[in-house]
Coordinates of C-alpha atoms and ligand atoms in Angstrom, one line a residue:
M14 CA 0.2 0.0 0.3
N15 CA 1.0 3.4 -0.2
V16 CA 1.5 5.1 3.2
A17 CA 2.8 8.6 4.9
V18 CA 4.1 8.5 8.4
V19 CA 4.0 11.7 9.7
G20 CA 6.3 12.5 12.2
T21 CA 9.7 11.3 12.1
G22 CA 10.4 10.8 15.5
Y23 CA 11.3 7.7 17.9
V24 CA 8.3 6.0 16.5
G25 CA 7.7 7.4 13.2
L26 CA 10.8 6.4 11.8
V27 CA 11.0 3.1 13.0
S28 CA 6.9 2.9 12.2
G29 CA 7.8 4.3 8.8
S30 CA 10.9 2.0 8.2
C31 CA 9.1 -1.3 9.4
L32 CA 6.1 -0.9 7.2
A33 CA 8.5 0.0 4.1
E34 CA 10.1 -3.5 5.7
L35 CA 6.7 -5.0 5.4
G36 CA 6.8 -4.0 1.8
H37 CA 4.7 -0.8 1.9
Q38 CA 5.7 2.3 0.1
V39 CA 6.2 4.6 2.9
T40 CA 6.8 9.1 2.7
C41 CA 7.8 10.1 6.4
V42 CA 7.2 13.7 6.1
D43 CA 8.4 16.1 9.3
V44 CA 8.6 19.8 10.2
D45 CA 12.5 19.3 11.1
V46 CA 14.5 20.9 8.1
E47 CA 17.4 19.2 9.5
K48 CA 16.1 15.9 10.8
I49 CA 15.1 15.3 7.2
A50 CA 18.2 16.6 5.6
G51 CA 19.9 14.2 7.7
L52 CA 17.8 11.2 7.0
N53 CA 18.7 12.0 3.1
N54 CA 21.7 12.0 3.7
G55 CA 21.7 8.9 5.7
V56 CA 22.1 10.3 9.3
I57 CA 19.8 8.3 11.6
P58 CA 18.9 10.7 14.1
I59 CA 18.1 8.2 17.2
Y60 CA 19.7 5.6 19.1
E61 CA 17.6 2.2 18.4
P62 CA 19.1 -1.0 17.4
G63 CA 18.9 -2.4 14.3
L64 CA 17.0 1.3 12.7
E65 CA 19.8 2.1 11.0
E66 CA 20.4 -1.0 9.0
L67 CA 16.4 -1.0 8.2
V68 CA 16.1 2.8 6.8
K69 CA 19.4 2.0 4.7
R70 CA 17.8 -1.4 3.1
N71 CA 14.6 0.4 2.6
V72 CA 15.8 2.9 0.8
G73 CA 17.8 1.4 -1.1
Y74 CA 15.0 -0.4 -2.8
G75 CA 13.3 2.4 -3.2
R76 CA 10.5 1.8 -0.5
L77 CA 10.9 4.4 2.1
R78 CA 11.5 8.4 1.2
F79 CA 12.0 11.4 3.8
T80 CA 10.5 15.0 3.2
T81 CA 9.3 18.1 4.6
S82 CA 6.5 18.6 2.0
Y83 CA 2.8 17.3 2.8
Q84 CA 2.0 17.7 -0.9
E85 CA 5.1 15.2 -1.8
A86 CA 3.9 12.3 0.9
I87 CA -0.3 12.9 1.7
P88 CA -2.1 12.6 -1.8
D89 CA -1.0 9.5 -3.4
A90 CA -1.7 8.1 0.3
E91 CA -4.3 5.2 1.1
V92 CA -3.3 5.7 4.4
V93 CA -1.8 8.2 6.6
S94 CA -0.1 7.3 10.1
I95 CA 0.4 10.4 12.5
A96 CA 3.3 10.1 14.8
V97 CA 3.8 13.3 16.2
G98 CA 4.5 14.3 19.8
T99 CA 2.1 14.9 22.4
P100 CA 4.1 16.1 25.0
S101 CA 2.6 17.5 28.9
A102 CA 1.0 20.7 28.6
E103 CA 1.4 22.6 31.8
D104 CA -1.8 21.4 33.3
G105 CA -1.1 18.1 32.8
T106 CA -3.1 17.4 29.5
A107 CA -1.5 16.0 26.6
D108 CA -0.4 19.0 24.0
M109 CA -2.6 18.3 21.2
K110 CA -0.8 21.1 19.1
Y111 CA 1.3 19.3 16.6
V112 CA -1.4 17.0 16.2
K113 CA -3.9 19.7 15.3
A114 CA -1.1 21.2 13.2
A115 CA -0.7 17.9 11.2
A116 CA -4.6 17.1 10.7
E117 CA -5.1 20.6 8.9
E118 CA -1.9 20.0 6.4
I119 CA -3.3 16.3 6.1
G120 CA -6.7 17.3 5.2
K121 CA -5.3 20.4 3.1
N122 CA -3.5 17.6 0.8
L123 CA -6.2 15.4 0.5
S124 CA -6.9 13.8 -3.0
D125 CA -9.0 10.6 -2.5
Y126 CA -10.3 8.4 0.0
T127 CA -7.7 7.8 2.8
V128 CA -7.7 6.5 6.2
I129 CA -5.9 8.5 8.5
A130 CA -4.3 6.6 11.5
T131 CA -3.6 8.0 14.5
K132 CA -0.6 5.9 16.6
S133 CA 0.6 9.0 18.8
T134 CA -0.7 8.4 22.2
V135 CA -3.8 10.9 22.3
P136 CA -6.7 11.6 24.8
V137 CA -10.0 10.4 24.2
G138 CA -12.0 12.1 21.8
T139 CA -9.3 13.1 19.8
A140 CA -10.7 11.1 16.4
E141 CA -13.5 12.9 16.1
M142 CA -11.1 16.3 16.9
I143 CA -8.7 15.0 13.8
T144 CA -12.1 14.2 11.9
E145 CA -13.4 18.4 12.5
I146 CA -10.1 19.6 11.6
V147 CA -10.0 17.4 8.4
K148 CA -13.5 18.4 7.2
A149 CA -12.6 21.8 7.4
N150 CA -10.1 21.6 5.1
T151 CA -11.1 18.7 2.3
D152 CA -14.0 17.4 0.5
C153 CA -12.5 14.7 0.0
E154 CA -13.9 11.5 1.6
F155 CA -11.7 10.3 4.5
D156 CA -12.2 8.4 8.0
V157 CA -10.0 8.3 11.2
V158 CA -8.9 5.9 12.9
S159 CA -6.9 5.0 16.0
N160 CA -4.0 2.5 16.2
P161 CA -2.1 3.3 19.1
E162 CA 2.1 2.1 19.5
T163 CA 2.8 -0.3 21.6
L164 CA 6.8 -0.3 20.8
R165 CA 9.5 0.3 24.0
E166 CA 12.3 2.4 22.6
G167 CA 15.7 -0.1 22.6
H168 CA 13.4 -2.4 21.2
A169 CA 11.2 -0.7 19.0
V170 CA 12.4 -2.5 15.6
Y171 CA 11.5 -5.7 17.2
D172 CA 8.1 -4.6 18.6
F173 CA 7.0 -3.1 15.8
L174 CA 7.4 -6.3 14.0
H175 CA 6.8 -8.7 16.2
P176 CA 3.6 -7.1 18.2
S177 CA 1.9 -8.4 21.3
R178 CA -1.4 -6.8 19.5
V179 CA -2.4 -4.3 17.0
I180 CA -5.3 -1.9 18.2
I181 CA -7.4 -0.8 15.5
G182 CA -10.3 2.0 16.5
S183 CA -12.1 2.3 13.8
S184 CA -16.1 3.4 13.0
S185 CA -15.7 2.5 9.3
P186 CA -15.4 -1.0 7.9
R187 CA -13.8 0.1 5.0
A188 CA -11.0 1.8 7.2
T189 CA -11.1 -1.5 9.4
D190 CA -10.3 -3.5 6.1
F191 CA -7.3 -1.1 5.1
M192 CA -5.8 -1.0 8.4
V193 CA -6.2 -4.6 8.8
H194 CA -4.7 -5.2 5.1
L195 CA -1.7 -2.7 6.4
F196 CA -0.6 -5.0 9.1
A197 CA -1.8 -8.7 7.0
Y198 CA 2.2 -9.6 7.6
L199 CA 1.9 -9.3 10.9
D200 CA 1.4 -12.4 12.7
C201 CA -0.6 -11.2 15.9
P202 CA -4.3 -10.7 17.3
K203 CA -5.8 -7.5 16.1
V204 CA -7.9 -5.8 18.3
V205 CA -10.9 -4.2 16.4
T206 CA -12.7 -2.1 18.6
D207 CA -14.2 2.0 18.3
P208 CA -12.0 4.7 18.5
R209 CA -12.6 5.9 21.6
S210 CA -11.7 2.5 23.2
A211 CA -8.7 1.9 21.2
E212 CA -7.6 5.5 22.5
L213 CA -7.8 4.8 26.1
T214 CA -6.6 1.4 25.7
K215 CA -3.4 2.8 25.3
Y216 CA -3.4 5.2 28.4
A217 CA -4.7 2.4 30.6
A218 CA -2.2 0.0 29.5
N219 CA 0.7 2.5 30.4
A220 CA -1.0 3.3 33.5
F221 CA -1.0 -0.4 34.4
L222 CA 2.2 -1.4 33.8
A223 CA 3.8 2.2 35.5
T224 CA 1.1 0.4 38.8
K225 CA 3.0 -2.5 38.7
I226 CA 6.4 -0.9 39.0
S227 CA 5.5 1.6 41.5
F228 CA 3.8 -1.2 43.3
I229 CA 7.2 -3.7 43.7
N230 CA 8.9 -0.4 44.2
E231 CA 7.2 0.1 47.2
I232 CA 7.3 -3.6 48.2
A233 CA 11.2 -2.9 47.7
H234 CA 11.0 0.0 50.2
L235 CA 9.2 -2.1 52.6
C236 CA 12.4 -5.0 52.0
E237 CA 14.9 -2.0 52.8
E238 CA 13.2 -1.7 56.1
V239 CA 12.9 -5.6 57.4
G240 CA 15.6 -7.0 56.2
A241 CA 13.9 -9.0 52.8
S242 CA 15.1 -9.3 49.5
V243 CA 13.2 -7.3 46.7
E244 CA 14.2 -9.6 44.3
D245 CA 13.4 -12.9 45.9
V246 CA 10.0 -11.2 46.4
A247 CA 9.5 -10.8 43.1
K248 CA 10.7 -14.5 41.7
G249 CA 8.1 -15.8 44.1
I250 CA 5.0 -13.5 43.0
G251 CA 6.4 -13.5 39.5
L252 CA 6.0 -16.8 38.7
D253 CA 2.0 -16.8 39.6
P254 CA 0.7 -16.4 36.4
R255 CA -2.0 -14.2 37.4
I256 CA 0.6 -11.9 38.2
G257 CA 3.4 -12.5 35.6
K258 CA 7.3 -11.5 36.1
D259 CA 7.7 -8.6 33.6
F260 CA 7.6 -5.6 35.1
L261 CA 8.6 -6.2 38.5
H262 CA 12.2 -4.7 38.7
A263 CA 12.7 -2.8 41.8
G264 CA 15.0 0.4 40.8
L265 CA 14.6 4.4 40.8
G266 CA 11.2 4.1 39.3
W267 CA 9.7 4.8 36.0
G268 CA 10.4 7.5 33.7
G269 CA 11.2 8.3 29.5
S270 CA 9.2 9.8 27.0
C271 CA 5.7 7.8 27.4
F272 CA 4.8 6.6 31.1
P273 CA 5.0 10.2 33.1
K274 CA 3.0 11.9 30.4
D275 CA 0.6 9.5 29.8
V276 CA 0.0 8.9 33.1
L277 CA -0.6 12.4 34.2
A278 CA -2.8 12.6 31.1
L279 CA -5.0 9.9 32.3
S280 CA -5.1 11.3 35.7
T281 CA -6.1 15.4 34.5
L282 CA -8.5 14.0 32.2
A283 CA -10.0 11.5 35.1
A284 CA -9.7 14.2 37.6
S285 CA -11.7 16.8 34.9
L286 CA -14.7 15.0 34.6
D287 CA -14.9 14.7 38.5
Y288 CA -13.7 10.8 38.6
P289 CA -10.5 10.7 40.3
L290 CA -8.5 7.4 39.9
P291 CA -6.7 6.9 43.4
I292 CA -5.0 4.0 42.0
V293 CA -2.8 6.0 39.5
N294 CA -2.4 9.0 41.5
A295 CA -0.7 6.7 44.1
A296 CA 1.4 5.6 41.3
I297 CA 2.7 8.5 40.7
K298 CA 3.3 9.7 44.2
T299 CA 5.4 5.9 44.8
N300 CA 7.1 7.3 41.8
V301 CA 8.3 10.7 43.2
H302 CA 8.9 9.1 46.7
T303 CA 11.2 6.5 44.7
R304 CA 13.3 9.1 43.2
E305 CA 13.4 11.0 46.2
R306 CA 14.2 7.6 48.7
V307 CA 17.5 7.2 46.5
V308 CA 18.9 10.0 47.0
S309 CA 18.3 9.9 51.2
R310 CA 19.6 6.9 51.2
L311 CA 23.0 8.3 49.1
E312 CA 23.0 11.1 51.4
K313 CA 22.7 9.4 55.3
A314 CA 25.5 7.0 53.6
L315 CA 27.8 10.0 52.9
G316 CA 26.4 12.3 55.9
S317 CA 25.5 15.2 53.6
C318 CA 25.7 15.8 49.8
A319 CA 27.3 19.0 49.8
G320 CA 30.3 19.3 48.5
K321 CA 30.8 15.7 47.9
K322 CA 31.9 14.4 44.2
I323 CA 29.3 11.6 42.8
A324 CA 29.6 10.3 39.4
V325 CA 26.4 8.9 38.2
L326 CA 26.7 6.0 35.5
G327 CA 23.8 6.5 33.0
L328 CA 21.9 9.3 31.8
A329 CA 19.4 7.4 29.0
F330 CA 15.9 6.3 30.9
K331 CA 16.5 3.0 30.2
D332 CA 19.4 0.7 28.6
N333 CA 19.4 1.1 24.3
T334 CA 18.4 4.5 24.0
D335 CA 19.5 8.0 24.0
D336 CA 16.1 9.2 25.5
T337 CA 16.8 11.1 28.4
R338 CA 12.8 12.6 28.3
E339 CA 11.8 12.3 32.0
S340 CA 14.8 9.8 32.9
A341 CA 15.0 8.9 36.7
A342 CA 19.2 9.4 36.4
V343 CA 18.4 13.3 35.2
A344 CA 15.7 13.7 38.2
I345 CA 18.3 12.2 40.3
I346 CA 21.1 14.4 39.0
R347 CA 19.1 17.3 39.3
E348 CA 18.4 16.6 43.1
L349 CA 21.9 15.4 44.0
H350 CA 23.2 19.4 42.5
N351 CA 20.6 21.0 44.2
R352 CA 22.4 19.4 47.3
G353 CA 25.3 20.6 46.9
A354 CA 26.9 17.8 45.2
E355 CA 29.5 17.9 42.5
V356 CA 28.1 15.5 40.1
R357 CA 29.8 13.6 36.6
A358 CA 28.3 11.8 34.6
Y359 CA 28.7 9.0 31.8
D360 CA 26.7 7.1 29.6
P361 CA 27.7 5.4 26.6
I362 CA 25.2 6.8 24.1
A363 CA 22.9 9.5 25.4
N364 CA 23.8 13.4 26.5
V365 CA 22.0 15.8 28.2
T366 CA 22.1 19.8 27.9
S367 CA 22.5 22.4 30.6
E368 CA 19.0 23.0 29.4
H369 CA 17.4 19.8 30.1
V370 CA 19.3 19.7 33.3
G371 CA 19.3 22.7 35.0
F372 CA 23.7 22.9 34.7
D373 CA 26.4 22.4 33.1
L374 CA 26.6 18.7 33.6
E375 CA 30.5 17.5 32.9
H376 CA 30.4 14.3 30.6
S377 CA 33.0 11.7 31.4
A378 CA 34.2 9.5 28.5
D379 CA 34.2 6.3 30.4
P380 CA 33.0 5.1 34.3
Y381 CA 36.6 5.2 35.4
S382 CA 37.4 8.9 34.8
A383 CA 33.8 9.8 35.7
A384 CA 34.6 8.0 39.3
E385 CA 37.9 9.9 39.3
G386 CA 38.0 11.7 43.0
A387 CA 34.2 10.6 43.4
E388 CA 33.0 10.0 46.9
A389 CA 30.4 7.8 45.4
V390 CA 29.0 6.2 42.2
V391 CA 25.4 5.7 41.3
I392 CA 24.0 3.4 38.4
A393 CA 21.6 5.2 37.4
T394 CA 20.8 2.9 33.7
E395 CA 20.7 -0.7 33.2
W396 CA 23.3 -0.3 30.7
D397 CA 25.1 -4.3 29.8
E398 CA 28.2 -2.4 30.4
F399 CA 27.8 -1.4 34.0
R400 CA 26.8 -5.3 34.6
N401 CA 30.6 -5.8 33.8
L402 CA 32.1 -3.0 35.2
D403 CA 35.9 -3.8 36.6
L404 CA 34.9 -3.0 40.2
Q405 CA 38.7 -2.8 41.6
R406 CA 39.4 -0.2 39.2
L407 CA 36.2 1.5 39.5
K408 CA 37.4 1.7 43.4
K409 CA 40.8 2.2 42.9
A410 CA 39.7 5.6 40.8
M411 CA 37.7 7.2 43.7
S412 CA 38.4 8.8 46.8
G413 CA 36.0 7.2 48.6
D414 CA 34.0 4.0 48.8
I415 CA 30.1 4.3 48.1
L416 CA 28.5 2.0 45.1
F417 CA 24.7 2.6 44.9
D418 CA 23.4 0.6 42.4
G419 CA 20.0 2.3 41.3
R420 CA 19.2 -0.5 39.0
N421 CA 20.5 -3.7 41.2
L422 CA 22.8 -5.1 38.5
L423 CA 26.0 -6.2 40.7
S424 CA 26.6 -8.8 42.9
Q425 CA 26.7 -7.6 46.2
E426 CA 29.4 -10.1 47.4
E427 CA 31.8 -9.0 44.9
A428 CA 31.1 -5.3 44.8
E429 CA 31.8 -5.6 49.0
R430 CA 35.0 -8.2 47.7
S431 CA 36.4 -4.8 45.9
G432 CA 36.1 -2.8 48.6
F433 CA 32.6 -1.0 48.4
R434 CA 29.8 0.2 50.6
Y435 CA 27.4 -1.4 48.9
F436 CA 23.7 -0.1 48.1
R437 CA 21.0 -2.0 45.6
V438 CA 17.7 -1.2 45.9
G439 CA 15.0 -3.1 48.2
R440 CA 17.4 -4.7 50.2
K441 CA 18.9 -3.3 53.7
S442 CA 21.9 -1.3 53.4
K443 CA 24.9 -2.2 55.6
M444 CA 26.1 1.2 57.4
Ligands
NAD637 P1 9.2 12.8 18.6 O1 9.1 14.1 19.6 O2 10.4 11.0 19.1 O3 8.9 12.6 17.5 C1 7.9 13.6 17.0 C2 8.0 14.3 15.6 O4 7.0 14.5 14.7 C3 9.4 14.7 15.4 O5 10.6 14.6 14.9 C4 8.7 16.4 15.7 O6 9.7 17.2 14.5 C5 7.4 16.0 14.3 N1 6.5 16.2 14.0 C6 6.2 17.7 15.1 N2 4.9 18.5 14.7 C7 4.8 18.2 13.6 C8 4.0 18.3 12.2 N3 3.1 19.1 12.1 N4 4.0 17.3 10.8 C9 5.1 16.4 10.7 N5 6.1 16.1 11.8 C10 5.8 16.9 12.9 O7 8.4 11.5 19.4 P2 8.1 10.1 19.4 O8 8.6 9.5 21.2 O9 8.3 9.2 18.6 O10 6.3 9.7 19.9 C11 5.6 10.7 19.4 C12 4.3 10.0 19.5 O11 3.7 8.4 19.8 C13 3.5 10.2 21.3 O12 2.5 10.7 21.4 C14 3.9 9.0 22.1 O13 3.4 9.2 23.5 C15 4.0 7.8 21.1 N6 4.5 6.8 21.5 C16 5.9 6.9 22.0 C17 6.4 5.4 22.5 C18 8.0 6.0 22.4 O14 8.2 5.0 22.9 N7 8.7 7.3 22.0 C19 5.9 4.9 22.3 C20 4.1 4.6 21.9 C21 3.8 5.8 21.6

């Protein structure tokens, strides 16, 4: 099929290149002139395993192209997928300005019946809103469907090509047929429902997963108090198929470009309808507390953060991505800085600007130079590289002996053998 993907970020670029891989003819359109110029010169703007080869292969086959022109992308498309950002607005709702702008441009450039499918995570009622905007800009026939994306950064290419399900929220059998055809090669259940249910499904999924993480973090904090092991508790409960083992890793709480803004948008939507969601709100509260608790434990171990040199290993919100949006690592760095610590950071892929982190953060070239002269080291992202640290070398580089493993990557015995006072999440600290 001829497909246009609007927005060439984490979701749009992966979706566009995967749809091309499935044999469709795809044009990706973005308003970011530099990004499109780079893509047209083979520069992939994000780090995502497998993406570069996929883009290059499909550009080579002539199935994938990039443009800033809606006029070039839209008229021939049978399906237009919207994958622009929906960040948090100041009041906690999803900011819809990019979706509205995209809908207007799509409307102006339709030439024949087209299915407009929203991949962006959007509030309930958005399909109707897009329909109004497009209708005001075209005489062509069209349908709007909700097709929320469920890929995970760091595994995005695999997830797109091997999804657990495809959600199609449609009120038109003709549009549903187009969407089923689009994803015909994906061997997974296709959940066909109405647009409002599809839009809410995405928010409910993210809120449920965030709640599961907050739950295990609460249990981890209790383990730290009572002298139990959160990993053993998680294993013990996760083997129950009614609970499941995924999303039971205690750590620094949930972050990234989706959970924080989506959970907040859901909570804000519900509150505006006078139907607050106590469980979802508690998950948010526990997440804030989880980050504060790490900094407090560290401060207790150091006596005070003021004037202390602290190395933070990891900036990305999780491994295998360069995305630092709402990263727990960045939140912890900010808090340590606010408490007077001198922070230095290392991440194998991600960087943060001083604008994002709030001060001029020193980036080191490797974990050992980050640790040079530091009183404490904090592991904040679960990169594989940190599982294999040379602990004796790390310890030698430092002036102090505190290793705070915020992702529970290391063995307590080995860390202690290397001379560290070792702290992990969900285990009582030996002070
Ligand atoms: P992103 O910020 O990486 O990319 C958005 C892109 O849209 C940018 O390149 C931007 O230049 C472009 N854009 C903005 N306005 C535009 C317009 N009018 N026309 C064309 N392009 C425009 O965002 P993302 O992480 O890819 O997320 C996109 C959506 O997908 C969000 O709603 C997000 O919640 C959802 N989502 C994200 C993920 C994820 O893991 N990142 C997973 C599932 C769903």
